[in-house]
Amino acid sequence: MRASRVLLAAFALATAVDLGSLLAGADTGHTVAKPLLMPLLAGYAGLRGAPRLLVAALLFGWGGDTLLLSDADPAFLAGMASFAAGHVCYLALFHRTGTARARAALLLPGYAVALLTTVALLWPDLPADLRLPVAVYSTLLTAMAYAAATRLGLVAGLGGALFMVSDTLIATGVADWPQLPRPDFWIMLTYAAAQFLLVRGTLDERRVPTAAYGEVRSTTP
């Protein structure tokens, strides 16, 4: 338990350094801190008994983080592919760990509209060779976020939604849309929060059956 807290504190510190570096325009700090985030979070999750699929999703996120430090187009596509593999891991994990909730049918139209609207608006402004990859990736991302919201709880659902926000900010930059000041700060803020909330929501979900079983036993004569 103590080791996991150390890793969680290290993740928080690395996140703060990364965000502070982005605000200050210190590229070296960002280059050093960004690749540390997901290994630290994966280590924390692993020590807390996280399933392998969760750790794999985080490590694919680390691959994407590292590749996206480069501005080259091949690195961008490889980074997108790494994140896509992470979303596949998350999808498999959520279908194994969570259970379908009654709100699934209510939320489906909202996520579908968000996906179709985002892709339709971005499509004309994206480079031609990125249109199809971005559309496929966005579909996987939205499916992951939807599964997090409908098969786990509010915490994981918020994590999935923030992941969508973070990657949409990246896509608008690629499409050369007007950006917020310090766009990389907002991308990393929503991304780091998203990954942490997905971890927290998954760990919380896995504890529910154990807690419920304990309550049954405590009430049994």
CSV table of C-alpha atoms in Angstrom, one decimal:
chain,number,residue,atom,x,y,z
A,1,MET,CA,0.0,0.0,0.0
A,2,ARG,CA,2.8,2.4,0.9
A,3,ALA,CA,4.6,1.7,-2.4
A,4,SER,CA,1.4,2.4,-4.4
A,5,ARG,CA,1.0,5.7,-2.6
A,6,VAL,CA,4.5,6.7,-3.4
A,7,LEU,CA,3.9,5.9,-7.1
A,8,LEU,CA,0.6,7.9,-7.0
A,9,ALA,CA,2.4,10.8,-5.5
A,10,ALA,CA,5.2,10.6,-8.1
A,11,PHE,CA,2.5,10.6,-10.8
A,12,ALA,CA,0.9,13.7,-9.3
A,13,LEU,CA,4.4,15.4,-9.1
A,14,ALA,CA,5.3,14.4,-12.7
A,15,THR,CA,1.9,15.8,-13.9
A,16,ALA,CA,2.5,19.0,-12.0
A,17,VAL,CA,5.9,19.4,-13.6
A,18,ASP,CA,4.6,18.6,-17.0
A,19,LEU,CA,1.7,21.1,-16.7
A,20,GLY,CA,4.0,23.8,-15.2
A,21,SER,CA,6.5,23.3,-18.0
A,22,LEU,CA,3.8,23.7,-20.6
A,23,LEU,CA,2.6,26.9,-19.0
A,24,ALA,CA,6.2,28.3,-18.7
A,25,GLY,CA,7.1,27.2,-22.2
A,26,ALA,CA,9.8,24.9,-20.9
A,27,ASP,CA,10.0,22.3,-23.6
A,28,THR,CA,12.7,20.3,-21.7
A,29,GLY,CA,10.5,19.8,-18.7
A,30,HIS,CA,7.6,18.6,-20.8
A,31,THR,CA,9.9,16.2,-22.7
A,32,VAL,CA,11.2,14.7,-19.5
A,33,ALA,CA,7.9,14.6,-17.5
A,34,LYS,CA,5.4,13.5,-20.1
A,35,PRO,CA,6.9,10.0,-20.7
A,36,LEU,CA,6.9,9.3,-16.9
A,37,LEU,CA,3.2,9.8,-16.4
A,38,MET,CA,1.7,6.5,-17.7
A,39,PRO,CA,4.5,4.2,-16.3
A,40,LEU,CA,4.0,5.7,-12.9
A,41,LEU,CA,0.2,5.4,-13.1
A,42,ALA,CA,0.5,1.8,-14.4
A,43,GLY,CA,2.8,1.0,-11.5
A,44,TYR,CA,0.3,2.4,-9.1
A,45,ALA,CA,-2.5,0.5,-10.7
A,46,GLY,CA,-0.5,-2.8,-10.8
A,47,LEU,CA,0.3,-2.5,-7.1
A,48,ARG,CA,-3.4,-2.0,-6.3
A,49,GLY,CA,-4.3,-5.2,-8.1
A,50,ALA,CA,-5.4,-3.8,-11.4
A,51,PRO,CA,-6.2,-6.3,-14.2
A,52,ARG,CA,-3.6,-6.7,-16.9
A,53,LEU,CA,-5.8,-5.1,-19.5
A,54,LEU,CA,-5.8,-1.8,-17.5
A,55,VAL,CA,-2.0,-1.9,-17.2
A,56,ALA,CA,-1.7,-2.7,-20.9
A,57,ALA,CA,-4.0,0.3,-21.8
A,58,LEU,CA,-1.8,2.6,-19.8
A,59,LEU,CA,1.4,1.3,-21.3
A,60,PHE,CA,-0.1,1.8,-24.8
A,61,GLY,CA,-0.9,5.3,-23.6
A,62,TRP,CA,2.8,5.7,-22.7
A,63,GLY,CA,3.7,4.6,-26.2
A,64,GLY,CA,1.4,7.2,-27.7
A,65,ASP,CA,2.7,9.9,-25.3
A,66,THR,CA,6.3,9.2,-26.4
A,67,LEU,CA,5.6,9.1,-30.1
A,68,LEU,CA,3.6,12.3,-30.0
A,69,LEU,CA,6.6,14.2,-28.7
A,70,SER,CA,7.8,14.1,-32.3
A,71,ASP,CA,6.1,16.4,-34.9
A,72,ALA,CA,6.7,14.0,-37.7
A,73,ASP,CA,3.6,12.6,-39.5
A,74,PRO,CA,4.7,9.0,-39.2
A,75,ALA,CA,5.1,9.4,-35.4
A,76,PHE,CA,1.7,11.0,-35.2
A,77,LEU,CA,0.1,8.0,-36.9
A,78,ALA,CA,2.0,5.5,-34.8
A,79,GLY,CA,1.0,7.4,-31.7
A,80,MET,CA,-2.6,7.3,-32.7
A,81,ALA,CA,-2.3,3.6,-33.3
A,82,SER,CA,-0.8,3.1,-29.9
A,83,PHE,CA,-3.6,5.0,-28.2
A,84,ALA,CA,-6.1,3.0,-30.3
A,85,ALA,CA,-4.7,-0.2,-29.0
A,86,GLY,CA,-5.1,1.2,-25.5
A,87,HIS,CA,-8.8,1.9,-26.2
A,88,VAL,CA,-9.2,-1.7,-27.4
A,89,CYS,CA,-7.8,-2.8,-24.1
A,90,TYR,CA,-10.1,-0.5,-22.2
A,91,LEU,CA,-13.1,-1.8,-24.1
A,92,ALA,CA,-12.3,-5.4,-23.4
A,93,LEU,CA,-11.7,-4.5,-19.7
A,94,PHE,CA,-14.9,-2.7,-19.3
A,95,HIS,CA,-16.9,-5.5,-20.8
A,96,ARG,CA,-15.3,-8.0,-18.5
A,97,THR,CA,-15.3,-5.8,-15.3
A,98,GLY,CA,-18.5,-3.8,-15.5
A,99,THR,CA,-22.2,-4.6,-16.1
A,100,ALA,CA,-24.6,-2.9,-18.4
A,101,ARG,CA,-26.5,-0.1,-16.7
A,102,ALA,CA,-30.0,1.1,-17.4
A,103,ARG,CA,-28.6,4.4,-18.6
A,104,ALA,CA,-26.9,2.8,-21.6
A,105,ALA,CA,-29.8,3.3,-24.0
A,106,LEU,CA,-30.3,6.9,-22.8
A,107,LEU,CA,-26.6,7.8,-23.3
A,108,LEU,CA,-26.1,6.1,-26.7
A,109,PRO,CA,-27.7,8.9,-28.8
A,110,GLY,CA,-25.5,11.5,-27.1
A,111,TYR,CA,-22.3,9.7,-27.7
A,112,ALA,CA,-23.3,8.9,-31.3
A,113,VAL,CA,-24.1,12.6,-32.0
A,114,ALA,CA,-20.9,13.7,-30.4
A,115,LEU,CA,-18.9,11.3,-32.6
A,116,LEU,CA,-20.7,12.1,-35.9
A,117,THR,CA,-20.7,15.9,-35.3
A,118,THR,CA,-17.0,15.9,-34.4
A,119,VAL,CA,-15.9,13.9,-37.4
A,120,ALA,CA,-18.1,15.8,-39.8
A,121,LEU,CA,-16.9,19.2,-38.7
A,122,LEU,CA,-13.2,18.2,-38.6
A,123,TRP,CA,-13.2,16.2,-41.9
A,124,PRO,CA,-12.9,19.1,-44.4
A,125,ASP,CA,-10.0,20.7,-42.5
A,126,LEU,CA,-7.9,17.5,-41.8
A,127,PRO,CA,-5.1,16.5,-44.1
A,128,ALA,CA,-6.4,14.0,-46.6
A,129,ASP,CA,-4.2,11.2,-45.4
A,130,LEU,CA,-5.4,11.6,-41.8
A,131,ARG,CA,-9.2,11.8,-42.4
A,132,LEU,CA,-9.9,8.1,-42.3
A,133,PRO,CA,-7.4,7.3,-39.5
A,134,VAL,CA,-8.9,10.1,-37.4
A,135,ALA,CA,-12.5,8.8,-38.1
A,136,VAL,CA,-11.6,5.3,-37.1
A,137,TYR,CA,-9.7,6.4,-34.0
A,138,SER,CA,-12.6,8.7,-33.0
A,139,THR,CA,-15.0,5.8,-33.2
A,140,LEU,CA,-12.8,3.6,-30.9
A,141,LEU,CA,-12.3,6.5,-28.5
A,142,THR,CA,-16.1,7.2,-28.3
A,143,ALA,CA,-16.9,3.5,-27.9
A,144,MET,CA,-14.4,3.4,-25.0
A,145,ALA,CA,-15.9,6.5,-23.4
A,146,TYR,CA,-19.4,5.1,-23.8
A,147,ALA,CA,-18.5,1.8,-22.3
A,148,ALA,CA,-16.8,3.5,-19.3
A,149,ALA,CA,-19.9,5.5,-18.7
A,150,THR,CA,-22.4,2.7,-19.1
A,151,ARG,CA,-20.6,-0.3,-17.7
A,152,LEU,CA,-18.7,1.3,-14.8
A,153,GLY,CA,-19.6,4.3,-12.7
A,154,LEU,CA,-19.5,8.1,-12.8
A,155,VAL,CA,-15.8,8.3,-12.1
A,156,ALA,CA,-14.8,6.2,-15.1
A,157,GLY,CA,-17.5,7.8,-17.2
A,158,LEU,CA,-16.0,11.3,-16.5
A,159,GLY,CA,-12.6,9.9,-17.4
A,160,GLY,CA,-13.8,8.7,-20.7
A,161,ALA,CA,-15.4,12.0,-21.4
A,162,LEU,CA,-12.3,13.9,-20.6
A,163,PHE,CA,-10.3,11.6,-22.9
A,164,MET,CA,-12.7,12.6,-25.7
A,165,VAL,CA,-12.1,16.3,-24.8
A,166,SER,CA,-8.3,15.9,-24.8
A,167,ASP,CA,-8.1,14.1,-28.2
A,168,THR,CA,-10.6,16.5,-29.7
A,169,LEU,CA,-8.3,19.4,-28.8
A,170,ILE,CA,-5.5,17.5,-30.5
A,171,ALA,CA,-7.6,17.0,-33.6
A,172,THR,CA,-8.6,20.6,-33.8
A,173,GLY,CA,-5.0,21.6,-33.7
A,174,VAL,CA,-4.2,19.2,-36.6
A,175,ALA,CA,-7.1,20.7,-38.5
A,176,ASP,CA,-5.6,24.2,-37.9
A,177,TRP,CA,-8.7,25.5,-36.0
A,178,PRO,CA,-8.3,28.4,-33.6
A,179,GLN,CA,-6.8,27.2,-30.3
A,180,LEU,CA,-7.0,28.2,-26.7
A,181,PRO,CA,-3.9,29.9,-25.2
A,182,ARG,CA,-1.3,27.2,-24.3
A,183,PRO,CA,-3.3,24.4,-26.0
A,184,ASP,CA,-0.8,21.7,-25.0
A,185,PHE,CA,-1.6,22.6,-21.3
A,186,TRP,CA,-5.3,21.9,-21.7
A,187,ILE,CA,-4.6,18.7,-23.7
A,188,MET,CA,-2.3,17.3,-21.0
A,189,LEU,CA,-4.5,18.5,-18.1
A,190,THR,CA,-7.6,16.7,-19.5
A,191,TYR,CA,-5.5,13.6,-20.6
A,192,ALA,CA,-3.8,13.1,-17.3
A,193,ALA,CA,-7.1,13.5,-15.4
A,194,ALA,CA,-8.8,11.2,-17.8
A,195,GLN,CA,-6.3,8.3,-17.4
A,196,PHE,CA,-6.4,8.7,-13.6
A,197,LEU,CA,-10.2,8.7,-13.4
A,198,LEU,CA,-10.3,5.6,-15.7
A,199,VAL,CA,-7.9,3.8,-13.3
A,200,ARG,CA,-9.8,5.0,-10.2
A,201,GLY,CA,-13.1,4.0,-11.7
A,202,THR,CA,-11.9,0.6,-12.6
A,203,LEU,CA,-10.4,-0.1,-9.2
A,204,ASP,CA,-13.5,1.1,-7.5
A,205,GLU,CA,-15.7,-1.2,-9.6
A,206,ARG,CA,-13.5,-4.2,-8.9
A,207,ARG,CA,-13.9,-3.6,-5.1
A,208,VAL,CA,-17.7,-3.6,-5.2
A,209,PRO,CA,-18.3,-7.3,-5.4
A,210,THR,CA,-15.8,-7.9,-2.5
A,211,ALA,CA,-17.5,-5.3,-0.4
A,212,ALA,CA,-21.0,-6.6,-1.1
A,213,TYR,CA,-19.9,-10.2,-0.3
A,214,GLY,CA,-18.5,-8.9,3.0
A,215,GLU,CA,-21.8,-7.3,3.8
A,216,VAL,CA,-23.7,-10.5,3.1
A,217,ARG,CA,-21.3,-12.5,5.3
A,218,SER,CA,-21.6,-10.0,8.2
A,219,THR,CA,-25.4,-10.3,8.2
A,220,THR,CA,-25.4,-14.1,8.0
A,221,PRO,CA,-26.0,-15.7,11.5
